Each structure stands twice: as C-alpha cells, then as structure tokens.
Amino acid sequence: MTCLPAHTDRRLGLVIDLDTCVGCQACVTACKEWNTGGHMAPLTDVDPYGGNVDGVWFNRVHSYEHTTEMGGRTVNFPRSCLHCETPACVTVCPTGASYKRASDGIVLVDEDKCIGCKLCSWACPYGAREFDADVGVMKKCTLCVDRIYNDNLAEEDRVPACVAACPTSARHFGDLGDPTSAVSLLVAERGGVDLMPEMGYHPTNKYLPPRANTARAASVPAPALEPVRTEGGFLGWVDRMLSN
C-alpha cells in the first residue's frame, strides 16, 4: 500500500466549464500530441485505422443529450484524471508506482515501478487510468508536468496542452488550494462541483455546471415569405423544367 502525503503545498488542477465546452476534441488532440513525446511517452495507438482500435488517451470527451423543461441540449463532458486529494489509485498500489506529489498535489505513475497489475484502474471510480498494452504499464494525465514547469516556454504557455488548445476557453488551470486564485474564484462564482462527491475522494478538478437555458438567443420573428410566382419569367421556366 502506498501512502499519501500529509499535506500538499499546492493543489494544481483543472476547472472545466460544461456550459462553454463544444465537444470539438481539440483538448483531446492537443493532449495526445504533446504527451506522445512527453513525460509518459509514448501514448500507444493500436490498429488506429482497423477494426480493433485501441490506444492510450489521457483525455476523452463524452457527449450526452440532456432534456429539461426548457428543451433539450447537448452537454459535452471532458474526462481525465481528477488528481484527487485522497486518490484510491495511489493507496491501492502495491509497488509505490502510483504516487501523489507533496509539492503540487499532482498524481503520477512511475513506470519503472509499475507492474501492470491494474489495481489502480479498478480502484479509480472515474475511469481515468489507461493501460498501455505495448509496454505493460498504467498511464494517466500528468497535467503536463513537463510543460507547466518548462522555463523555456513563455509564462502564458506554461499550462497543460488541453488548456492552451481550447478554442472556447472552457478549460482553466491553476492552484485550487489557494482560495484567492483565479480558478478558485471562478469555482466559487459559478458553483463548481466535484465529480461523484459521494465517493469521498475529493477531486481537485472541478466542473462548472451548464447555465440555465434562459432566453439568451434573441427572438426575432421573421415575416412569412411570399409564395414564388411561377406563371412567368425565369423562375417560372425553372419550375416548369423541374416539374417535367
């Protein structure tokens, strides 16, 4: 059994806005592109163009149809590791391969210690662990540790690849352990929530729920179109040709 740090200096994580996520998969693609050469590289693809597609993806987006009294809407739900405060994937690990960093709260996997027993994937209720069959080890979101601490990048680029790529700014990154940080204030303002709080793992990542479907779209009553006259002219000739 692997122990958790008694305290973390920071709680780095993501805040995901389900109201503005459009399900474009830009975060998924950017994550794959960056991390296939990053800390947990490679991210294996198996038979990508065949009938038995498989592979390692740290971030996946699921889309659901949600019906309310105001009508239906599509909710796009990105899912990756939530870097929990008390992650079961860490405490269940028999070799210490899964661990939580005391400096920033990020949960990582030491591939040199991982034996591929998959206990962590069974323990994680969020389905955030990915087994790489090619190398026989578990892999997961790293919050792009090789990017957020990279001094060779401009300061504004030291964010996870998924955050940098999001075209609608639905993904935010910061210290959720600091109540005055931009992400913490955003969570407080929008009523951010934990995923499956009843499990008791206290995820660091938060979700901002979709806003109520108010009449945000302007209602512009358009006048009815006049019927097209077909008794003469060019349109009449086209109508007669198409009717033959």
mmCIF file of N, CA and C in Angstrom, residues 6 19 21 27-28 32-33 45 58-59 62 88 90 94 96 99 111 138 141 150 154 160 162 187 204 209 238 244:
data_model
loop_
_atom_site.group_PDB
_atom_site.id
_atom_site.type_symbol
_atom_site.label_atom_id
_atom_site.label_comp_id
_atom_site.label_asym_id
_atom_site.label_seq_id
_atom_site.Cartn_x
_atom_site.Cartn_y
_atom_site.Cartn_z
ATOM 1 N N ALA A 6 0.949 13.939 3.828
ATOM 2 C CA ALA A 6 0.066 14.516 4.844
ATOM 3 C C ALA A 6 -0.428 15.892 4.428
ATOM 4 N N ASP A 19 -20.614 24.550 -19.669
ATOM 5 C CA ASP A 19 -21.510 25.440 -20.396
ATOM 6 C C ASP A 19 -20.905 25.887 -21.717
ATOM 7 N N CYS A 21 -18.028 24.253 -23.210
ATOM 8 C CA CYS A 21 -17.380 23.175 -23.961
ATOM 9 C C CYS A 21 -18.271 22.764 -25.126
ATOM 10 N N CYS A 27 -8.937 19.574 -27.180
ATOM 11 C CA CYS A 27 -8.165 19.229 -25.984
ATOM 12 C C CYS A 27 -7.637 17.803 -26.069
ATOM 13 N N VAL A 28 -8.444 16.913 -26.618
ATOM 14 C CA VAL A 28 -8.051 15.508 -26.761
ATOM 15 C C VAL A 28 -6.852 15.384 -27.688
ATOM 16 N N LYS A 32 -2.921 14.417 -26.760
ATOM 17 C CA LYS A 32 -2.257 13.279 -27.400
ATOM 18 C C LYS A 32 -0.955 13.716 -28.067
ATOM 19 N N GLU A 33 -1.009 14.845 -28.765
ATOM 20 C CA GLU A 33 0.161 15.319 -29.492
ATOM 21 C C GLU A 33 1.302 15.665 -28.539
ATOM 22 N N ASP A 45 -0.853 3.782 -29.963
ATOM 23 C CA ASP A 45 -2.037 3.586 -30.803
ATOM 24 C C ASP A 45 -1.956 2.178 -31.380
ATOM 25 N N PHE A 58 -5.188 10.267 -22.556
ATOM 26 C CA PHE A 58 -5.301 10.823 -21.206
ATOM 27 C C PHE A 58 -6.592 11.602 -21.020
ATOM 28 N N ASN A 59 -7.135 12.106 -22.104
ATOM 29 C CA ASN A 59 -8.327 12.956 -22.034
ATOM 30 C C ASN A 59 -9.333 12.469 -23.068
ATOM 31 N N HIS A 62 -16.978 12.982 -23.736
ATOM 32 C CA HIS A 62 -18.225 12.259 -23.957
ATOM 33 C C HIS A 62 -19.353 13.278 -24.152
ATOM 34 N N ALA A 88 -7.737 6.825 -4.436
ATOM 35 C CA ALA A 88 -7.694 5.388 -4.173
ATOM 36 C C ALA A 88 -6.687 4.683 -5.069
ATOM 37 N N VAL A 90 -3.774 5.545 -5.689
ATOM 38 C CA VAL A 90 -2.448 5.593 -5.056
ATOM 39 C C VAL A 90 -2.372 4.621 -3.886
ATOM 40 N N PRO A 94 0.519 -1.563 -5.006
ATOM 41 C CA PRO A 94 1.378 -2.404 -4.160
ATOM 42 C C PRO A 94 2.867 -2.098 -4.286
ATOM 43 N N GLY A 96 4.185 1.264 -5.094
ATOM 44 C CA GLY A 96 4.536 2.674 -4.983
ATOM 45 C C GLY A 96 4.666 3.355 -6.333
ATOM 46 N N TYR A 99 1.713 7.585 -7.230
ATOM 47 C CA TYR A 99 2.041 8.429 -6.087
ATOM 48 C C TYR A 99 1.500 9.837 -6.291
ATOM 49 N N GLU A 111 6.746 4.624 -14.108
ATOM 50 C CA GLU A 111 6.675 3.447 -14.977
ATOM 51 C C GLU A 111 7.701 2.382 -14.597
ATOM 52 N N MET A 138 0.532 1.155 -16.529
ATOM 53 C CA MET A 138 -0.579 2.092 -16.495
ATOM 54 C C MET A 138 -0.062 3.501 -16.781
ATOM 55 N N CYS A 141 -3.158 11.096 -17.067
ATOM 56 C CA CYS A 141 -2.911 12.528 -17.192
ATOM 57 C C CYS A 141 -1.856 12.970 -16.184
ATOM 58 N N ASN A 150 8.187 24.233 -17.483
ATOM 59 C CA ASN A 150 9.214 24.379 -18.516
ATOM 60 C C ASN A 150 9.609 25.850 -18.665
ATOM 61 N N ALA A 154 7.226 30.502 -22.776
ATOM 62 C CA ALA A 154 6.721 31.761 -22.241
ATOM 63 C C ALA A 154 5.770 31.462 -21.091
ATOM 64 N N PRO A 160 -1.312 23.220 -19.116
ATOM 65 C CA PRO A 160 -1.489 21.957 -19.825
ATOM 66 C C PRO A 160 -1.896 22.171 -21.279
ATOM 67 N N CYS A 162 -4.077 20.808 -23.080
ATOM 68 C CA CYS A 162 -5.516 20.860 -23.301
ATOM 69 C C CYS A 162 -6.071 22.251 -23.044
ATOM 70 N N VAL A 187 -14.643 28.985 -9.484
ATOM 71 C CA VAL A 187 -15.440 27.898 -8.912
ATOM 72 C C VAL A 187 -16.475 28.450 -7.934
ATOM 73 N N THR A 204 -9.523 17.222 -7.086
ATOM 74 C CA THR A 204 -9.034 18.595 -7.215
ATOM 75 C C THR A 204 -9.731 19.296 -8.375
ATOM 76 N N PRO A 209 -21.160 23.716 -13.816
ATOM 77 C CA PRO A 209 -22.354 23.168 -14.441
ATOM 78 C C PRO A 209 -22.886 24.069 -15.544
ATOM 79 N N VAL A 238 -37.834 27.656 -64.774
ATOM 80 C CA VAL A 238 -37.151 26.651 -63.968
ATOM 81 C C VAL A 238 -38.160 25.700 -63.330
ATOM 82 N N ASN A 244 -41.202 18.613 -65.067
ATOM 83 C CA ASN A 244 -41.371 17.633 -66.162
ATOM 84 C C ASN A 244 -40.728 16.281 -65.830
#
